[in-house]
């Protein structure tokens, strides 16, 4: 029972974080794109200015690191896969745009490597520093672009006919809600009773809408029943319903 309570509180805390970011979805989307474009521009400027001042890369640390951090913050709440890809991407970009030149800036090529073959030492010349830097930069950009694609359009990578992933669990009244939410759940009420009069004709477009039940957000069918005291989650600015529409509208990523 104690473990279930801890799991429930942890889930509620995660839901609160996601809800806070989701209410500012437009802002964080803009941050993601601005950071990505800024990294491109920064790399171009560094390449152009390196011919004038070879040590210009040493001065981009204070600009590059905040851009990378802001990108990760803007994307991590969208899922574990975008978070992993963004972390891989920012590490590659940090290595390619700064670390390689900070460590080997005075060298034109990487240090040679000694390989031992059948008792004989063979010296292998290292690749050019610029080539290593470009490789890490391209890998980093690819990872960031891929993380944004997974975050904003996950359906692109989903095989046709596979189950659709949703960020919240789907509510079902098959199980006794008292088992999960205690004696405070006395009776169930129809979802329709939680809606405004203006929402009655709009809710037919939704397969699921977001409802706060027992301190946790669920996707609930408009025709289902929920515990008394549940609340419909609405968009902060417009007050419109949030959920999954029956017919994709081109902007619904689920």
PDB file of C-alpha atoms in Angstrom:
ATOM      1  CA  UNK A   1       0.000   0.000   0.000  1.00  0.00           C
ATOM      2  CA  UNK A   2       2.829   2.376   0.883  1.00  0.00           C
ATOM      3  CA  UNK A   3       4.630   1.570  -2.350  1.00  0.00           C
ATOM      4  CA  UNK A   4       1.453   2.231  -4.332  1.00  0.00           C
ATOM      5  CA  UNK A   5       1.046   5.579  -2.573  1.00  0.00           C
ATOM      6  CA  UNK A   6       4.625   6.573  -3.399  1.00  0.00           C
ATOM      7  CA  UNK A   7       4.108   5.536  -7.018  1.00  0.00           C
ATOM      8  CA  UNK A   8       0.911   7.559  -7.171  1.00  0.00           C
ATOM      9  CA  UNK A   9       2.568  10.666  -5.690  1.00  0.00           C
ATOM     10  CA  UNK A  10       5.496  10.338  -8.075  1.00  0.00           C
ATOM     11  CA  UNK A  11       3.129  10.020 -11.022  1.00  0.00           C
ATOM     12  CA  UNK A  12       1.188  13.074  -9.863  1.00  0.00           C
ATOM     13  CA  UNK A  13       4.423  15.076  -9.561  1.00  0.00           C
ATOM     14  CA  UNK A  14       5.483  14.099 -13.085  1.00  0.00           C
ATOM     15  CA  UNK A  15       2.036  15.025 -14.368  1.00  0.00           C
ATOM     16  CA  UNK A  16       2.324  18.451 -12.751  1.00  0.00           C
ATOM     17  CA  UNK A  17       5.672  19.077 -14.450  1.00  0.00           C
ATOM     18  CA  UNK A  18       4.367  17.964 -17.840  1.00  0.00           C
ATOM     19  CA  UNK A  19       1.213  20.006 -17.403  1.00  0.00           C
ATOM     20  CA  UNK A  20       3.251  23.121 -16.565  1.00  0.00           C
ATOM     21  CA  UNK A  21       5.342  22.718 -19.714  1.00  0.00           C
ATOM     22  CA  UNK A  22       2.337  21.728 -21.834  1.00  0.00           C
ATOM     23  CA  UNK A  23       0.504  24.929 -20.920  1.00  0.00           C
ATOM     24  CA  UNK A  24       3.501  26.795 -22.360  1.00  0.00           C
ATOM     25  CA  UNK A  25       3.889  24.472 -25.324  1.00  0.00           C
ATOM     26  CA  UNK A  26       4.130  27.267 -27.908  1.00  0.00           C
ATOM     27  CA  UNK A  27       6.894  29.000 -25.986  1.00  0.00           C
ATOM     28  CA  UNK A  28       9.013  25.866 -25.549  1.00  0.00           C
ATOM     29  CA  UNK A  29       8.473  24.889 -29.178  1.00  0.00           C
ATOM     30  CA  UNK A  30       9.799  28.291 -30.190  1.00  0.00           C
ATOM     31  CA  UNK A  31      12.773  27.854 -27.844  1.00  0.00           C
ATOM     32  CA  UNK A  32      13.645  24.519 -29.476  1.00  0.00           C
ATOM     33  CA  UNK A  33      13.635  25.953 -32.993  1.00  0.00           C
ATOM     34  CA  UNK A  34      15.456  29.145 -31.998  1.00  0.00           C
ATOM     35  CA  UNK A  35      18.208  27.169 -30.260  1.00  0.00           C
ATOM     36  CA  UNK A  36      18.656  24.854 -33.246  1.00  0.00           C
ATOM     37  CA  UNK A  37      18.845  27.730 -35.723  1.00  0.00           C
ATOM     38  CA  UNK A  38      21.173  29.673 -33.418  1.00  0.00           C
ATOM     39  CA  UNK A  39      23.568  26.716 -33.257  1.00  0.00           C
ATOM     40  CA  UNK A  40      23.670  26.622 -37.059  1.00  0.00           C
ATOM     41  CA  UNK A  41      24.351  30.352 -37.241  1.00  0.00           C
ATOM     42  CA  UNK A  42      26.996  30.128 -34.523  1.00  0.00           C
ATOM     43  CA  UNK A  43      28.828  27.378 -36.391  1.00  0.00           C
ATOM     44  CA  UNK A  44      28.784  29.367 -39.632  1.00  0.00           C
ATOM     45  CA  UNK A  45      30.088  32.481 -37.895  1.00  0.00           C
ATOM     46  CA  UNK A  46      32.851  30.519 -36.197  1.00  0.00           C
ATOM     47  CA  UNK A  47      33.953  28.987 -39.504  1.00  0.00           C
ATOM     48  CA  UNK A  48      34.050  32.407 -41.168  1.00  0.00           C
ATOM     49  CA  UNK A  49      35.841  34.118 -38.294  1.00  0.00           C
ATOM     50  CA  UNK A  50      38.360  31.326 -37.752  1.00  0.00           C
ATOM     51  CA  UNK A  51      40.274  32.538 -40.785  1.00  0.00           C
ATOM     52  CA  UNK A  52      40.728  35.915 -39.100  1.00  0.00           C
ATOM     53  CA  UNK A  53      41.252  34.734 -35.540  1.00  0.00           C
ATOM     54  CA  UNK A  54      42.167  31.044 -35.057  1.00  0.00           C
ATOM     55  CA  UNK A  55      41.299  31.279 -31.349  1.00  0.00           C
ATOM     56  CA  UNK A  56      37.731  32.441 -31.882  1.00  0.00           C
ATOM     57  CA  UNK A  57      36.369  29.030 -30.869  1.00  0.00           C
ATOM     58  CA  UNK A  58      37.696  29.513 -27.359  1.00  0.00           C
ATOM     59  CA  UNK A  59      35.217  32.342 -26.912  1.00  0.00           C
ATOM     60  CA  UNK A  60      32.031  30.511 -27.917  1.00  0.00           C
ATOM     61  CA  UNK A  61      31.770  28.514 -24.683  1.00  0.00           C
ATOM     62  CA  UNK A  62      29.601  31.117 -22.951  1.00  0.00           C
ATOM     63  CA  UNK A  63      27.206  31.149 -25.926  1.00  0.00           C
ATOM     64  CA  UNK A  64      27.197  27.486 -26.906  1.00  0.00           C
ATOM     65  CA  UNK A  65      26.541  25.947 -23.489  1.00  0.00           C
ATOM     66  CA  UNK A  66      23.390  28.021 -22.714  1.00  0.00           C
ATOM     67  CA  UNK A  67      21.987  27.181 -26.158  1.00  0.00           C
ATOM     68  CA  UNK A  68      22.531  23.468 -25.568  1.00  0.00           C
ATOM     69  CA  UNK A  69      21.037  23.609 -22.079  1.00  0.00           C
ATOM     70  CA  UNK A  70      17.968  25.525 -23.244  1.00  0.00           C
ATOM     71  CA  UNK A  71      17.398  23.022 -26.028  1.00  0.00           C
ATOM     72  CA  UNK A  72      17.431  20.069 -23.622  1.00  0.00           C
ATOM     73  CA  UNK A  73      15.102  21.871 -21.203  1.00  0.00           C
ATOM     74  CA  UNK A  74      12.682  22.684 -24.020  1.00  0.00           C
ATOM     75  CA  UNK A  75      12.472  19.071 -25.201  1.00  0.00           C
ATOM     76  CA  UNK A  76      12.944  16.772 -22.185  1.00  0.00           C
ATOM     77  CA  UNK A  77       9.311  16.877 -21.010  1.00  0.00           C
ATOM     78  CA  UNK A  78       8.076  15.495 -24.329  1.00  0.00           C
ATOM     79  CA  UNK A  79       9.334  11.983 -23.643  1.00  0.00           C
ATOM     80  CA  UNK A  80      12.313   9.785 -22.836  1.00  0.00           C
ATOM     81  CA  UNK A  81      13.284   9.195 -26.477  1.00  0.00           C
ATOM     82  CA  UNK A  82      13.542  12.905 -27.409  1.00  0.00           C
ATOM     83  CA  UNK A  83      15.425  13.491 -24.160  1.00  0.00           C
ATOM     84  CA  UNK A  84      17.966  10.763 -24.917  1.00  0.00           C
ATOM     85  CA  UNK A  85      18.472  11.970 -28.484  1.00  0.00           C
ATOM     86  CA  UNK A  86      18.845  15.582 -27.362  1.00  0.00           C
ATOM     87  CA  UNK A  87      21.449  14.644 -24.732  1.00  0.00           C
ATOM     88  CA  UNK A  88      23.439  12.673 -27.308  1.00  0.00           C
ATOM     89  CA  UNK A  89      23.152  15.585 -29.717  1.00  0.00           C
ATOM     90  CA  UNK A  90      24.304  18.277 -27.303  1.00  0.00           C
ATOM     91  CA  UNK A  91      27.296  16.183 -26.224  1.00  0.00           C
ATOM     92  CA  UNK A  92      28.341  15.680 -29.848  1.00  0.00           C
ATOM     93  CA  UNK A  93      27.917  19.388 -30.568  1.00  0.00           C
ATOM     94  CA  UNK A  94      29.921  20.345 -27.502  1.00  0.00           C
ATOM     95  CA  UNK A  95      32.746  18.050 -28.565  1.00  0.00           C
ATOM     96  CA  UNK A  96      32.659  19.124 -32.204  1.00  0.00           C
ATOM     97  CA  UNK A  97      32.267  22.858 -31.711  1.00  0.00           C
ATOM     98  CA  UNK A  98      34.408  23.453 -28.634  1.00  0.00           C
ATOM     99  CA  UNK A  99      36.092  20.539 -26.871  1.00  0.00           C
ATOM    100  CA  UNK A 100      38.160  19.254 -29.805  1.00  0.00           C
ATOM    101  CA  UNK A 101      39.628  22.684 -30.483  1.00  0.00           C
ATOM    102  CA  UNK A 102      40.069  23.500 -26.802  1.00  0.00           C
ATOM    103  CA  UNK A 103      42.165  20.363 -26.330  1.00  0.00           C
ATOM    104  CA  UNK A 104      43.880  20.163 -29.724  1.00  0.00           C
ATOM    105  CA  UNK A 105      43.521  23.670 -31.070  1.00  0.00           C
ATOM    106  CA  UNK A 106      47.237  24.043 -31.693  1.00  0.00           C
ATOM    107  CA  UNK A 107      47.373  20.850 -33.771  1.00  0.00           C
ATOM    108  CA  UNK A 108      46.253  20.335 -37.339  1.00  0.00           C
ATOM    109  CA  UNK A 109      45.766  16.589 -36.974  1.00  0.00           C
ATOM    110  CA  UNK A 110      44.841  14.261 -34.148  1.00  0.00           C
ATOM    111  CA  UNK A 111      47.748  12.612 -32.286  1.00  0.00           C
ATOM    112  CA  UNK A 112      49.005   9.456 -34.037  1.00  0.00           C
ATOM    113  CA  UNK A 113      47.919   6.081 -32.705  1.00  0.00           C
ATOM    114  CA  UNK A 114      50.237   3.114 -32.174  1.00  0.00           C
ATOM    115  CA  UNK A 115      48.757  -0.243 -33.181  1.00  0.00           C
ATOM    116  CA  UNK A 116      50.411  -3.506 -32.187  1.00  0.00           C
ATOM    117  CA  UNK A 117      50.188  -6.099 -34.957  1.00  0.00           C
ATOM    118  CA  UNK A 118      51.944  -9.449 -34.482  1.00  0.00           C
ATOM    119  CA  UNK A 119      54.508  -7.913 -32.196  1.00  0.00           C
ATOM    120  CA  UNK A 120      55.268  -4.998 -34.489  1.00  0.00           C
ATOM    121  CA  UNK A 121      54.265  -1.458 -33.683  1.00  0.00           C
ATOM    122  CA  UNK A 122      52.513   0.306 -36.535  1.00  0.00           C
ATOM    123  CA  UNK A 123      52.020   4.049 -36.362  1.00  0.00           C
ATOM    124  CA  UNK A 124      48.705   5.328 -37.722  1.00  0.00           C
ATOM    125  CA  UNK A 125      48.401   8.998 -38.489  1.00  0.00           C
ATOM    126  CA  UNK A 126      45.453  10.719 -36.876  1.00  0.00           C
ATOM    127  CA  UNK A 127      42.675  12.356 -38.907  1.00  0.00           C
ATOM    128  CA  UNK A 128      42.569  16.138 -39.318  1.00  0.00           C
ATOM    129  CA  UNK A 129      41.108  18.005 -36.364  1.00  0.00           C
ATOM    130  CA  UNK A 130      38.675  19.836 -38.643  1.00  0.00           C
ATOM    131  CA  UNK A 131      37.346  16.532 -39.994  1.00  0.00           C
ATOM    132  CA  UNK A 132      36.748  15.197 -36.477  1.00  0.00           C
ATOM    133  CA  UNK A 133      35.037  18.438 -35.498  1.00  0.00           C
ATOM    134  CA  UNK A 134      32.768  18.371 -38.552  1.00  0.00           C
ATOM    135  CA  UNK A 135      31.862  14.739 -37.920  1.00  0.00           C
ATOM    136  CA  UNK A 136      30.764  15.404 -34.338  1.00  0.00           C
ATOM    137  CA  UNK A 137      28.915  18.547 -35.404  1.00  0.00           C
ATOM    138  CA  UNK A 138      26.933  16.720 -38.093  1.00  0.00           C
ATOM    139  CA  UNK A 139      26.150  13.852 -35.724  1.00  0.00           C
ATOM    140  CA  UNK A 140      24.984  16.325 -33.091  1.00  0.00           C
ATOM    141  CA  UNK A 141      22.755  18.244 -35.486  1.00  0.00           C
ATOM    142  CA  UNK A 142      21.292  14.993 -36.795  1.00  0.00           C
ATOM    143  CA  UNK A 143      20.483  13.872 -33.236  1.00  0.00           C
ATOM    144  CA  UNK A 144      18.806  17.199 -32.385  1.00  0.00           C
ATOM    145  CA  UNK A 145      16.729  17.197 -35.562  1.00  0.00           C
ATOM    146  CA  UNK A 146      15.739  13.586 -34.928  1.00  0.00           C
ATOM    147  CA  UNK A 147      14.758  14.380 -31.341  1.00  0.00           C
ATOM    148  CA  UNK A 148      12.499  17.187 -32.565  1.00  0.00           C
ATOM    149  CA  UNK A 149      10.962  14.925 -35.188  1.00  0.00           C
ATOM    150  CA  UNK A 150      10.202  12.279 -32.561  1.00  0.00           C
ATOM    151  CA  UNK A 151       8.826  14.916 -30.182  1.00  0.00           C
ATOM    152  CA  UNK A 152       6.598  16.783 -32.640  1.00  0.00           C
ATOM    153  CA  UNK A 153       5.725  14.095 -35.192  1.00  0.00           C
ATOM    154  CA  UNK A 154       6.141  10.650 -33.597  1.00  0.00           C
ATOM    155  CA  UNK A 155       3.640   9.200 -36.067  1.00  0.00           C
ATOM    156  CA  UNK A 156       6.327   9.434 -38.766  1.00  0.00           C
ATOM    157  CA  UNK A 157       8.273   6.640 -37.071  1.00  0.00           C
ATOM    158  CA  UNK A 158       5.268   4.498 -36.175  1.00  0.00           C
ATOM    159  CA  UNK A 159       4.389   1.528 -38.344  1.00  0.00           C
ATOM    160  CA  UNK A 160       0.851   1.535 -39.655  1.00  0.00           C
ATOM    161  CA  UNK A 161      -1.496  -0.433 -37.461  1.00  0.00           C
ATOM    162  CA  UNK A 162       0.634  -0.289 -34.318  1.00  0.00           C
ATOM    163  CA  UNK A 163      -0.960   0.933 -31.082  1.00  0.00           C
ATOM    164  CA  UNK A 164      -0.815   4.683 -30.556  1.00  0.00           C
ATOM    165  CA  UNK A 165       1.250   5.824 -27.593  1.00  0.00           C
ATOM    166  CA  UNK A 166      -0.342   8.443 -25.364  1.00  0.00           C
ATOM    167  CA  UNK A 167       1.362  10.521 -22.644  1.00  0.00           C
ATOM    168  CA  UNK A 168      -1.344   9.721 -20.066  1.00  0.00           C
ATOM    169  CA  UNK A 169      -3.029   6.431 -19.150  1.00  0.00           C
ATOM    170  CA  UNK A 170      -6.473   5.739 -20.551  1.00  0.00           C
ATOM    171  CA  UNK A 171      -9.147   5.649 -17.867  1.00  0.00           C
ATOM    172  CA  UNK A 172     -11.252   2.516 -17.632  1.00  0.00           C
ATOM    173  CA  UNK A 173     -14.072   1.842 -15.182  1.00  0.00           C
ATOM    174  CA  UNK A 174     -13.613  -1.923 -15.458  1.00  0.00           C
ATOM    175  CA  UNK A 175     -11.583  -1.919 -12.265  1.00  0.00           C
ATOM    176  CA  UNK A 176     -13.002  -0.706  -8.987  1.00  0.00           C
ATOM    177  CA  UNK A 177     -11.675   2.877  -8.582  1.00  0.00           C
ATOM    178  CA  UNK A 178     -11.780   2.490  -4.794  1.00  0.00           C
ATOM    179  CA  UNK A 179      -8.845   0.094  -5.026  1.00  0.00           C
ATOM    180  CA  UNK A 180      -6.666   2.905  -6.369  1.00  0.00           C
ATOM    181  CA  UNK A 181      -8.157   6.018  -4.824  1.00  0.00           C
ATOM    182  CA  UNK A 182      -9.463   4.877  -1.465  1.00  0.00           C
ATOM    183  CA  UNK A 183     -12.787   5.408   0.259  1.00  0.00           C
ATOM    184  CA  UNK A 184     -13.014   9.009  -0.956  1.00  0.00           C
ATOM    185  CA  UNK A 185     -14.315   7.683  -4.282  1.00  0.00           C
ATOM    186  CA  UNK A 186     -17.948   7.037  -3.457  1.00  0.00           C
ATOM    187  CA  UNK A 187     -19.692   7.113  -6.816  1.00  0.00           C
ATOM    188  CA  UNK A 188     -19.167   7.627 -10.515  1.00  0.00           C
ATOM    189  CA  UNK A 189     -20.659  10.401 -12.619  1.00  0.00           C
ATOM    190  CA  UNK A 190     -20.865  10.766 -16.428  1.00  0.00           C
ATOM    191  CA  UNK A 191     -18.155  12.779 -18.124  1.00  0.00           C
ATOM    192  CA  UNK A 192     -20.856  14.790 -19.891  1.00  0.00           C
ATOM    193  CA  UNK A 193     -21.900  16.278 -16.549  1.00  0.00           C
ATOM    194  CA  UNK A 194     -18.448  17.876 -16.179  1.00  0.00           C
ATOM    195  CA  UNK A 195     -18.690  19.732 -19.489  1.00  0.00           C
ATOM    196  CA  UNK A 196     -20.031  23.177 -20.176  1.00  0.00           C
ATOM    197  CA  UNK A 197     -23.052  23.649 -22.373  1.00  0.00           C
ATOM    198  CA  UNK A 198     -20.835  25.095 -25.122  1.00  0.00           C
ATOM    199  CA  UNK A 199     -18.708  21.926 -25.056  1.00  0.00           C
ATOM    200  CA  UNK A 200     -21.569  19.521 -25.689  1.00  0.00           C
ATOM    201  CA  UNK A 201     -21.378  19.739 -29.494  1.00  0.00           C
ATOM    202  CA  UNK A 202     -17.553  19.901 -29.567  1.00  0.00           C
ATOM    203  CA  UNK A 203     -16.862  16.853 -27.422  1.00  0.00           C
ATOM    204  CA  UNK A 204     -18.188  14.553 -30.151  1.00  0.00           C
ATOM    205  CA  UNK A 205     -14.977  15.257 -32.072  1.00  0.00           C
ATOM    206  CA  UNK A 206     -12.833  13.762 -29.305  1.00  0.00           C
ATOM    207  CA  UNK A 207     -11.943  10.153 -28.769  1.00  0.00           C
ATOM    208  CA  UNK A 208     -10.467  11.022 -25.379  1.00  0.00           C
ATOM    209  CA  UNK A 209     -10.318  14.186 -23.299  1.00  0.00           C
ATOM    210  CA  UNK A 210      -7.967  14.936 -20.420  1.00  0.00           C
ATOM    211  CA  UNK A 211      -9.508  14.695 -16.950  1.00  0.00           C
ATOM    212  CA  UNK A 212      -7.844  15.043 -13.557  1.00  0.00           C
ATOM    213  CA  UNK A 213      -8.844  12.021 -11.460  1.00  0.00           C
ATOM    214  CA  UNK A 214      -7.468  11.475  -7.985  1.00  0.00           C
ATOM    215  CA  UNK A 215      -4.645  13.953  -8.564  1.00  0.00           C
ATOM    216  CA  UNK A 216      -3.553  12.332 -11.833  1.00  0.00           C
ATOM    217  CA  UNK A 217      -4.381  13.146 -15.447  1.00  0.00           C
ATOM    218  CA  UNK A 218      -6.112  10.487 -17.552  1.00  0.00           C
ATOM    219  CA  UNK A 219      -7.428  10.231 -21.082  1.00  0.00           C
ATOM    220  CA  UNK A 220     -11.143   9.538 -20.717  1.00  0.00           C
ATOM    221  CA  UNK A 221     -13.780   8.792 -23.323  1.00  0.00           C
ATOM    222  CA  UNK A 222     -16.544  11.439 -23.382  1.00  0.00           C
ATOM    223  CA  UNK A 223     -19.073   8.613 -22.967  1.00  0.00           C
ATOM    224  CA  UNK A 224     -17.371   7.138 -19.912  1.00  0.00           C
ATOM    225  CA  UNK A 225     -17.961   7.606 -16.188  1.00  0.00           C
ATOM    226  CA  UNK A 226     -15.463   9.049 -13.713  1.00  0.00           C
ATOM    227  CA  UNK A 227     -15.289   9.448  -9.921  1.00  0.00           C
ATOM    228  CA  UNK A 228     -17.136  12.383  -8.438  1.00  0.00           C
ATOM    229  CA  UNK A 229     -14.838  15.356  -7.895  1.00  0.00           C
ATOM    230  CA  UNK A 230     -12.902  14.878 -11.140  1.00  0.00           C
ATOM    231  CA  UNK A 231     -12.022  17.945 -13.202  1.00  0.00           C
ATOM    232  CA  UNK A 232     -11.709  18.487 -16.943  1.00  0.00           C
ATOM    233  CA  UNK A 233      -8.288  19.774 -18.038  1.00  0.00           C
ATOM    234  CA  UNK A 234      -8.532  22.781 -20.333  1.00  0.00           C
ATOM    235  CA  UNK A 235      -6.096  24.930 -22.255  1.00  0.00           C
ATOM    236  CA  UNK A 236      -5.017  27.780 -20.030  1.00  0.00           C
ATOM    237  CA  UNK A 237      -5.519  30.620 -22.502  1.00  0.00           C
ATOM    238  CA  UNK A 238      -8.571  29.617 -24.542  1.00  0.00           C
ATOM    239  CA  UNK A 239     -10.267  27.266 -22.091  1.00  0.00           C
ATOM    240  CA  UNK A 240     -10.797  24.681 -24.835  1.00  0.00           C
ATOM    241  CA  UNK A 241     -10.746  20.941 -24.233  1.00  0.00           C
ATOM    242  CA  UNK A 242      -7.502  18.983 -24.427  1.00  0.00           C
ATOM    243  CA  UNK A 243      -7.386  15.459 -25.752  1.00  0.00           C
ATOM    244  CA  UNK A 244      -7.174  13.202 -28.782  1.00  0.00           C
ATOM    245  CA  UNK A 245      -9.491  13.915 -31.682  1.00  0.00           C
ATOM    246  CA  UNK A 246     -11.200  11.155 -33.634  1.00  0.00           C
ATOM    247  CA  UNK A 247      -9.982  12.534 -36.968  1.00  0.00           C
ATOM    248  CA  UNK A 248      -6.377  13.836 -37.094  1.00  0.00           C
ATOM    249  CA  UNK A 249      -6.332  17.545 -37.862  1.00  0.00           C
ATOM    250  CA  UNK A 250      -2.726  17.791 -39.060  1.00  0.00           C
ATOM    251  CA  UNK A 251      -1.570  19.311 -35.789  1.00  0.00           C
ATOM    252  CA  UNK A 252      -2.499  16.460 -33.484  1.00  0.00           C
ATOM    253  CA  UNK A 253       0.758  14.564 -32.941  1.00  0.00           C
ATOM    254  CA  UNK A 254      -0.962  11.573 -31.384  1.00  0.00           C
TER     255      UNK A 254
END
